[in-house]
Amino acid sequence: MGLPPYATFGQRVWYYTFRVICALIFIFLITPILVVMPLSFNSQDFFTFTPEMLRLDPAGYSLKHYEDFFTNAEWQRSLKNSLIIAPIATIISVSLGTLAAIGLSQSHVPFKGTIMAILISPMIVPLIISATGMFFFYSSLGNWMESNLGLDKNFVGYIKVILAHAVLGIPFVIITVTATLVGFDRSLTRAAANMGANPVTTFFRVQMPLILPGVISGGLFAFITSFDEVVVVLFVGSAGQKTLPWQMFTGLREQISPTILAVATLLVIISIALLTVVELLRRRSEKLRGMSPG
Amino acid sequence: MADTAANGPVLAADGSPLKRSLGRALRRQKLRALALVAPLLIFVLITFIFPIASMLFRSVQNDIVSNTLPYTVQALANWDASTGDLPPEQVFEAMYFDMFLAAEAKRHTRLGTRLNYEQTGVSSLFRQSGRKLDDLGKDIEKPMNRLNAAWKDGETWYSIFDAGTDSADTQLLQVQRNRVAALTDGPASGDVNFAPSAAMAQALPTATRAYTAWAVYTATQDGKDPATTDPWEALPVALVHDLKTADLSGLNGPAVDLLTELQAANIEMPTFAGFFADMDEDWATATPWQTIQTHSGIYTSGYFLNAVDAQKTPEGIAWQPEDKQILLTLFVRTLIMSLAITGSCILLGYPIAWLLANLPMRQANVLLILVLLPFWTSLLVRTSAWKVMLQQQGVINDVLVWIGLVDDAERLIMINNQFGTIVAMTHILLPFMILPMYSVMQTIPPSYLRAAKSLGATNWTAFWRVYFPQSVPGIGAGSILVFILAIGYYITPEIVGGTKGVFISNRIAYHISSSLNWGLAAALGSILLAAVLILYWAYDRIVGIDNVKLG
């Protein structure tokens, strides 16, 4: 939609004004993310650009906030907690979610609408409400597990947070996997069965490779949901389960330290990586589905 | 073949009628689908739907009053609060024994806190009175022990009230077990090694009931044997009170002489009403009693009324006092700010979506990354970025000072207020507006716009009359999505909102973790949830949940 050669002066002015407006909005979208990166290399404990930084003086930059992140026991513990909780929660939501999505994509499912609404609900209900409900539920569940099963308090804490995060990730798995299954050619499974494969073999050798991109991107969504989640873990977990976002949240609210910016930069890099993976998977999935007629 | 078709139903390969065989296959297919869905469905039902439902239930649950003060609630039922008179003596009497048991179980302060939500001052009244309840018993114990040293001994009391070989009042025992269980939120089962004597229950009802409750509590909660434990101070009170009117003539057994002697001594004791007035003069006013009576139901609408700045009073529903009215303001603020955020998302999102939809695919994909990157970036990263940018010593202020637009002494206050919340949340939610708009605009053929123009429309008319109406579904979808997300937001307002920029969700969190008024938190949450579900229903009608796309 280039500017036609016959455009009037007013049209030219509007054309360029519009471009400028759009550029400003893009700047609004991207600046906050870009600003934290250079600031995280600040050699001072300030949240703004020091004169040295603006002069591009090497003395104005340092890696000390990164060093703090990698040596501070509290940050390391929260990183470890995040890396324990998010993958396990993801595995639960992906395995249960994929099975359910396959079930839901069958042609005759009774109460499909209701079931779908229930499974999607963790995404709809505001987090603060989920957190409130889970707070009551998991504190009694935790007490019960501690007194009746004799489990360790810390261990029970992890179970609670992992279960809570698994539920939050489920809608994303359901949505992405169901979307992949929409284009799935059923005659392939029938052909496999026809050639003597049992349902399990058919699933793992025929269906799974084809829907794998959808499953993985659903898993990534579930992972990022758990990895990013603060509200529920704040209510359900105890200090032993402090995750990275929780640590950032307390940091932002109470003693604000520039280490947060270093963590933020690392997280931005992680999200760029995840975004790339999801985008590649989406293209691959479209290509795979394009191969099968239907 | 023709033969079969003419003579009977079509048969499947195994010889059964085709219809039945097909029906069976269909049933099996349905079952298989359900079996695949079942594990997840059960998981979500138990760990998500059930907790939410029980939270909703908590917003109307109010059994704490009748669990803690069962006999007082009963006695108060017949009292007419509207006269402003004090309740009758038997209410004070029931209150004394209820409160005594509750104070021993350390549950009276919990009830005080609950009632304090409705009537300020009740909490301290309960807490202080709980400490003074013993005084009455101590005043009566002294003359009793002087009269006969046997009263000091727990075994004497046990021999009076235990049925032994006589007939026992098992019903009374069961009722007291339930009472203790309800009071302590735990089971009160197990061996008590005590059964109240039916004859005593007849002659000395209050004392037997108090002793049974004590015995159940002592055996099940403290794990002691009532036969050898000295009873609480409430029991002399109950016994002396009963003996004022009791008829001992029908009794027999070893303890009757003791009781007769005690009755003859006629130990002096104040009325319960007088004792309560002595403990705290507030008890001599109708207010605490009205509060207890008004909120004695097992279910209450009180929390919901509190949630909209109203309260239940003996005269009916009334507004809260002016200084406590904050929640309606907060609801209205949440709505207005969410609308403002949605509005600014539309304003900023529409041009971007239009640009993306009308650029060649390759360029659009590159620009789309600029939209998706914030979408994928951690919420806390974006929130902390805004905190860094908006602070008084932050990046934006620095730039403004450097350009010279703002004087160094008058840096703009952009954080810890509504402006900060709106800016940060607009940024955070903008991708949720752009993506649905973009997907709708992609489907609008550009030829329509060209056709309009070739028919003589100006650029503006062509856009407003042809393009815009077709993009409205995208605006609708994006707006509802952004609005739903905005009204439930917690983290961002908490960090950049200060006191003026917080939402109703921050209040819910406050009641959960700081004020511990869980009933009110649940009521606020229920109202918020209802609003979101209505909006979601609208979203489903307009867009359809199946059209939700990610990334």
Short mmCIF file of N, CA and C in Angstrom, two decimals, chain B residues 288-390:
data_model
loop_
_atom_site.label_atom_id
_atom_site.label_comp_id
_atom_site.label_asym_id
_atom_site.label_seq_id
_atom_site.Cartn_x
_atom_site.Cartn_y
_atom_site.Cartn_z
N PRO B 288 -24.22 -5.10 71.78
CA PRO B 288 -23.56 -6.37 71.45
C PRO B 288 -24.56 -7.50 71.23
N TRP B 289 -25.64 -7.47 71.99
CA TRP B 289 -26.65 -8.53 71.87
C TRP B 289 -27.36 -8.43 70.53
N GLN B 290 -27.64 -7.20 70.11
CA GLN B 290 -28.25 -7.03 68.80
C GLN B 290 -27.33 -7.55 67.71
N THR B 291 -26.04 -7.27 67.87
CA THR B 291 -25.08 -7.74 66.86
C THR B 291 -25.09 -9.25 66.79
N ILE B 292 -25.04 -9.89 67.97
CA ILE B 292 -25.03 -11.36 67.97
C ILE B 292 -26.31 -11.89 67.34
N GLN B 293 -27.45 -11.28 67.73
CA GLN B 293 -28.71 -11.81 67.22
C GLN B 293 -28.81 -11.61 65.71
N THR B 294 -28.42 -10.42 65.23
CA THR B 294 -28.55 -10.13 63.80
C THR B 294 -27.69 -11.07 62.97
N HIS B 295 -26.56 -11.47 63.51
CA HIS B 295 -25.64 -12.26 62.70
C HIS B 295 -25.56 -13.70 63.18
N SER B 296 -26.66 -14.20 63.77
CA SER B 296 -26.60 -15.55 64.32
C SER B 296 -26.93 -16.63 63.30
N GLY B 297 -27.42 -16.25 62.11
CA GLY B 297 -27.81 -17.27 61.12
C GLY B 297 -26.61 -18.07 60.64
N ILE B 298 -26.89 -19.30 60.14
CA ILE B 298 -25.80 -20.14 59.63
C ILE B 298 -25.29 -19.57 58.31
N TYR B 299 -26.21 -19.00 57.54
CA TYR B 299 -25.80 -18.32 56.31
C TYR B 299 -26.07 -16.84 56.46
N THR B 300 -25.25 -16.04 55.82
CA THR B 300 -25.43 -14.61 55.97
C THR B 300 -25.26 -13.91 54.64
N SER B 301 -25.99 -12.83 54.49
CA SER B 301 -25.75 -11.97 53.34
C SER B 301 -24.83 -10.83 53.76
N GLY B 302 -24.38 -10.91 55.02
CA GLY B 302 -23.61 -9.81 55.60
C GLY B 302 -22.36 -9.46 54.81
N TYR B 303 -21.61 -10.50 54.36
CA TYR B 303 -20.36 -10.21 53.65
C TYR B 303 -20.63 -9.51 52.33
N PHE B 304 -21.69 -9.98 51.64
CA PHE B 304 -22.01 -9.33 50.36
C PHE B 304 -22.44 -7.89 50.58
N LEU B 305 -23.21 -7.68 51.68
CA LEU B 305 -23.61 -6.30 51.99
C LEU B 305 -22.39 -5.46 52.31
N ASN B 306 -21.47 -6.03 53.07
CA ASN B 306 -20.23 -5.31 53.37
C ASN B 306 -19.48 -4.97 52.09
N ALA B 307 -19.54 -5.92 51.14
CA ALA B 307 -18.78 -5.73 49.90
C ALA B 307 -19.30 -4.54 49.10
N VAL B 308 -20.58 -4.18 49.33
CA VAL B 308 -21.08 -3.00 48.62
C VAL B 308 -21.34 -1.87 49.62
N ASP B 309 -20.53 -1.86 50.68
CA ASP B 309 -20.57 -0.76 51.66
C ASP B 309 -21.87 -0.67 52.44
N ALA B 310 -22.60 -1.77 52.53
CA ALA B 310 -23.81 -1.74 53.35
C ALA B 310 -23.59 -2.69 54.52
N GLN B 311 -24.52 -2.75 55.44
CA GLN B 311 -24.41 -3.71 56.53
C GLN B 311 -25.79 -4.09 57.04
N LYS B 312 -25.80 -5.24 57.71
CA LYS B 312 -27.04 -5.69 58.31
C LYS B 312 -27.14 -5.08 59.70
N THR B 313 -28.26 -4.48 60.01
CA THR B 313 -28.46 -3.97 61.35
C THR B 313 -29.78 -4.55 61.86
N PRO B 314 -30.04 -4.43 63.16
CA PRO B 314 -31.31 -4.96 63.67
C PRO B 314 -32.51 -4.35 62.95
N GLU B 315 -32.34 -3.14 62.43
CA GLU B 315 -33.47 -2.50 61.75
C GLU B 315 -33.52 -2.84 60.28
N GLY B 316 -32.64 -3.68 59.81
CA GLY B 316 -32.62 -4.01 58.38
C GLY B 316 -31.31 -3.58 57.77
N ILE B 317 -31.33 -3.46 56.44
CA ILE B 317 -30.08 -3.16 55.74
C ILE B 317 -29.83 -1.66 55.73
N ALA B 318 -28.61 -1.28 56.05
CA ALA B 318 -28.28 0.15 56.07
C ALA B 318 -26.90 0.35 55.49
N TRP B 319 -26.58 1.59 55.15
CA TRP B 319 -25.24 1.88 54.64
C TRP B 319 -24.24 1.84 55.78
N GLN B 320 -23.00 1.55 55.43
CA GLN B 320 -21.93 1.61 56.41
C GLN B 320 -21.74 3.07 56.81
N PRO B 321 -21.12 3.30 57.98
CA PRO B 321 -20.75 4.68 58.30
C PRO B 321 -19.83 5.25 57.22
N GLU B 322 -19.93 6.55 57.01
CA GLU B 322 -19.21 7.22 55.91
C GLU B 322 -17.75 6.81 55.82
N ASP B 323 -17.06 6.77 56.98
CA ASP B 323 -15.61 6.55 56.93
C ASP B 323 -15.25 5.13 56.53
N LYS B 324 -16.24 4.21 56.55
CA LYS B 324 -15.92 2.84 56.15
C LYS B 324 -16.34 2.54 54.71
N GLN B 325 -16.94 3.55 54.06
CA GLN B 325 -17.40 3.30 52.69
C GLN B 325 -16.25 3.48 51.71
N ILE B 326 -15.60 2.38 51.36
CA ILE B 326 -14.52 2.50 50.39
C ILE B 326 -14.70 1.54 49.23
N LEU B 327 -15.49 0.48 49.45
CA LEU B 327 -15.47 -0.59 48.45
C LEU B 327 -16.21 -0.22 47.18
N LEU B 328 -17.35 0.47 47.34
CA LEU B 328 -18.07 0.88 46.12
C LEU B 328 -17.20 1.80 45.28
N THR B 329 -16.53 2.73 45.98
CA THR B 329 -15.60 3.62 45.27
C THR B 329 -14.56 2.80 44.51
N LEU B 330 -14.09 1.74 45.18
CA LEU B 330 -13.05 0.92 44.58
C LEU B 330 -13.59 0.15 43.37
N PHE B 331 -14.83 -0.36 43.50
CA PHE B 331 -15.45 -1.04 42.35
C PHE B 331 -15.58 -0.07 41.18
N VAL B 332 -16.09 1.13 41.49
CA VAL B 332 -16.29 2.11 40.42
C VAL B 332 -14.94 2.47 39.81
N ARG B 333 -13.92 2.64 40.67
CA ARG B 333 -12.61 2.99 40.15
C ARG B 333 -12.07 1.87 39.25
N THR B 334 -12.25 0.62 39.72
CA THR B 334 -11.79 -0.51 38.90
C THR B 334 -12.45 -0.47 37.53
N LEU B 335 -13.77 -0.22 37.52
CA LEU B 335 -14.50 -0.18 36.25
C LEU B 335 -13.99 0.96 35.38
N ILE B 336 -13.89 2.15 35.96
CA ILE B 336 -13.51 3.31 35.16
C ILE B 336 -12.10 3.13 34.61
N MET B 337 -11.19 2.66 35.48
CA MET B 337 -9.82 2.51 35.01
C MET B 337 -9.70 1.41 33.97
N SER B 338 -10.47 0.32 34.16
CA SER B 338 -10.43 -0.73 33.14
C SER B 338 -10.97 -0.19 31.82
N LEU B 339 -12.02 0.64 31.90
CA LEU B 339 -12.54 1.23 30.67
C LEU B 339 -11.50 2.15 30.03
N ALA B 340 -10.82 2.92 30.88
CA ALA B 340 -9.79 3.83 30.35
C ALA B 340 -8.67 3.03 29.67
N ILE B 341 -8.29 1.92 30.31
CA ILE B 341 -7.23 1.08 29.74
C ILE B 341 -7.71 0.48 28.42
N THR B 342 -8.97 -0.03 28.43
CA THR B 342 -9.51 -0.60 27.19
C THR B 342 -9.54 0.47 26.09
N GLY B 343 -9.99 1.68 26.48
CA GLY B 343 -10.07 2.76 25.50
C GLY B 343 -8.71 3.09 24.92
N SER B 344 -7.70 3.21 25.79
CA SER B 344 -6.40 3.57 25.24
C SER B 344 -5.82 2.42 24.43
N CYS B 345 -6.17 1.18 24.79
CA CYS B 345 -5.71 0.06 23.98
C CYS B 345 -6.34 0.13 22.58
N ILE B 346 -7.64 0.51 22.51
CA ILE B 346 -8.28 0.62 21.19
C ILE B 346 -7.57 1.70 20.38
N LEU B 347 -7.36 2.85 21.02
CA LEU B 347 -6.74 3.98 20.31
C LEU B 347 -5.36 3.61 19.78
N LEU B 348 -4.57 2.94 20.62
CA LEU B 348 -3.21 2.61 20.20
C LEU B 348 -3.17 1.36 19.32
N GLY B 349 -4.11 0.46 19.56
CA GLY B 349 -4.06 -0.82 18.85
C GLY B 349 -4.60 -0.73 17.43
N TYR B 350 -5.60 0.12 17.22
CA TYR B 350 -6.25 0.16 15.91
C TYR B 350 -5.28 0.53 14.79
N PRO B 351 -4.52 1.63 14.92
CA PRO B 351 -3.59 1.96 13.83
C PRO B 351 -2.59 0.84 13.56
N ILE B 352 -2.09 0.22 14.65
CA ILE B 352 -1.10 -0.84 14.48
C ILE B 352 -1.71 -2.02 13.74
N ALA B 353 -2.90 -2.43 14.18
CA ALA B 353 -3.55 -3.57 13.53
C ALA B 353 -3.80 -3.25 12.05
N TRP B 354 -4.22 -2.01 11.79
CA TRP B 354 -4.50 -1.62 10.41
C TRP B 354 -3.23 -1.68 9.57
N LEU B 355 -2.16 -1.17 10.14
CA LEU B 355 -0.89 -1.17 9.42
C LEU B 355 -0.45 -2.61 9.13
N LEU B 356 -0.54 -3.46 10.16
CA LEU B 356 -0.11 -4.85 9.99
C LEU B 356 -0.93 -5.55 8.92
N ALA B 357 -2.25 -5.26 8.92
CA ALA B 357 -3.14 -5.97 8.00
C ALA B 357 -2.94 -5.48 6.57
N ASN B 358 -2.44 -4.26 6.39
CA ASN B 358 -2.35 -3.72 5.04
C ASN B 358 -0.94 -3.70 4.46
N LEU B 359 0.05 -4.05 5.30
CA LEU B 359 1.41 -4.12 4.76
C LEU B 359 1.59 -5.47 4.07
N PRO B 360 2.59 -5.56 3.16
CA PRO B 360 2.89 -6.87 2.58
C PRO B 360 3.29 -7.84 3.69
N MET B 361 3.00 -9.12 3.46
CA MET B 361 3.18 -10.17 4.46
C MET B 361 4.56 -10.11 5.14
N ARG B 362 5.61 -9.96 4.32
CA ARG B 362 6.95 -10.03 4.87
C ARG B 362 7.20 -8.92 5.89
N GLN B 363 6.86 -7.69 5.49
CA GLN B 363 7.05 -6.56 6.42
C GLN B 363 6.16 -6.70 7.65
N ALA B 364 4.91 -7.16 7.41
CA ALA B 364 3.99 -7.31 8.54
C ALA B 364 4.53 -8.29 9.56
N ASN B 365 5.13 -9.38 9.07
CA ASN B 365 5.67 -10.39 9.99
C ASN B 365 6.77 -9.82 10.86
N VAL B 366 7.60 -8.97 10.26
CA VAL B 366 8.68 -8.37 11.04
C VAL B 366 8.10 -7.46 12.12
N LEU B 367 7.13 -6.64 11.73
CA LEU B 367 6.54 -5.72 12.71
C LEU B 367 5.76 -6.48 13.77
N LEU B 368 5.20 -7.63 13.36
CA LEU B 368 4.42 -8.43 14.32
C LEU B 368 5.30 -8.88 15.48
N ILE B 369 6.57 -9.09 15.19
CA ILE B 369 7.48 -9.50 16.27
C ILE B 369 7.54 -8.43 17.35
N LEU B 370 7.47 -7.15 16.93
CA LEU B 370 7.50 -6.07 17.92
C LEU B 370 6.27 -6.12 18.82
N VAL B 371 5.18 -6.70 18.30
CA VAL B 371 3.97 -6.85 19.13
C VAL B 371 4.09 -8.10 20.00
N LEU B 372 4.65 -9.16 19.40
CA LEU B 372 4.68 -10.44 20.13
C LEU B 372 5.75 -10.45 21.22
N LEU B 373 6.81 -9.69 21.03
CA LEU B 373 7.87 -9.72 22.04
C LEU B 373 7.38 -9.25 23.41
N PRO B 374 6.68 -8.10 23.48
CA PRO B 374 6.12 -7.72 24.80
C PRO B 374 5.13 -8.75 25.31
N PHE B 375 4.38 -9.35 24.40
CA PHE B 375 3.38 -10.36 24.76
C PHE B 375 4.04 -11.55 25.46
N TRP B 376 5.24 -11.90 24.98
CA TRP B 376 5.92 -13.05 25.53
C TRP B 376 6.81 -12.70 26.71
N THR B 377 7.05 -11.43 26.92
CA THR B 377 7.96 -11.06 27.99
C THR B 377 7.25 -11.14 29.34
N SER B 378 8.00 -11.58 30.32
CA SER B 378 7.45 -11.75 31.66
C SER B 378 6.74 -10.47 32.13
N LEU B 379 5.59 -10.69 32.74
CA LEU B 379 4.80 -9.58 33.27
C LEU B 379 5.62 -8.74 34.24
N LEU B 380 6.42 -9.42 35.06
CA LEU B 380 7.19 -8.68 36.06
C LEU B 380 8.29 -7.87 35.43
N VAL B 381 8.83 -8.37 34.32
CA VAL B 381 9.85 -7.61 33.62
C VAL B 381 9.24 -6.30 33.13
N ARG B 382 8.04 -6.40 32.53
CA ARG B 382 7.43 -5.19 32.00
C ARG B 382 7.03 -4.24 33.12
N THR B 383 6.52 -4.82 34.22
CA THR B 383 6.14 -3.96 35.33
C THR B 383 7.36 -3.27 35.93
N SER B 384 8.46 -4.04 36.07
CA SER B 384 9.64 -3.37 36.64
C SER B 384 10.19 -2.34 35.67
N ALA B 385 10.09 -2.62 34.37
CA ALA B 385 10.54 -1.63 33.39
C ALA B 385 9.75 -0.33 33.56
N TRP B 386 8.46 -0.44 33.76
CA TRP B 386 7.66 0.77 33.94
C TRP B 386 8.01 1.48 35.23
N LYS B 387 8.30 0.71 36.24
CA LYS B 387 8.69 1.35 37.49
C LYS B 387 9.97 2.16 37.27
N VAL B 388 10.92 1.57 36.53
CA VAL B 388 12.17 2.25 36.23
C VAL B 388 11.93 3.50 35.39
N MET B 389 11.02 3.39 34.43
CA MET B 389 10.80 4.52 33.52
C MET B 389 10.06 5.67 34.19
N LEU B 390 9.06 5.32 35.02
CA LEU B 390 8.13 6.36 35.48
C LEU B 390 8.57 7.05 36.76
#
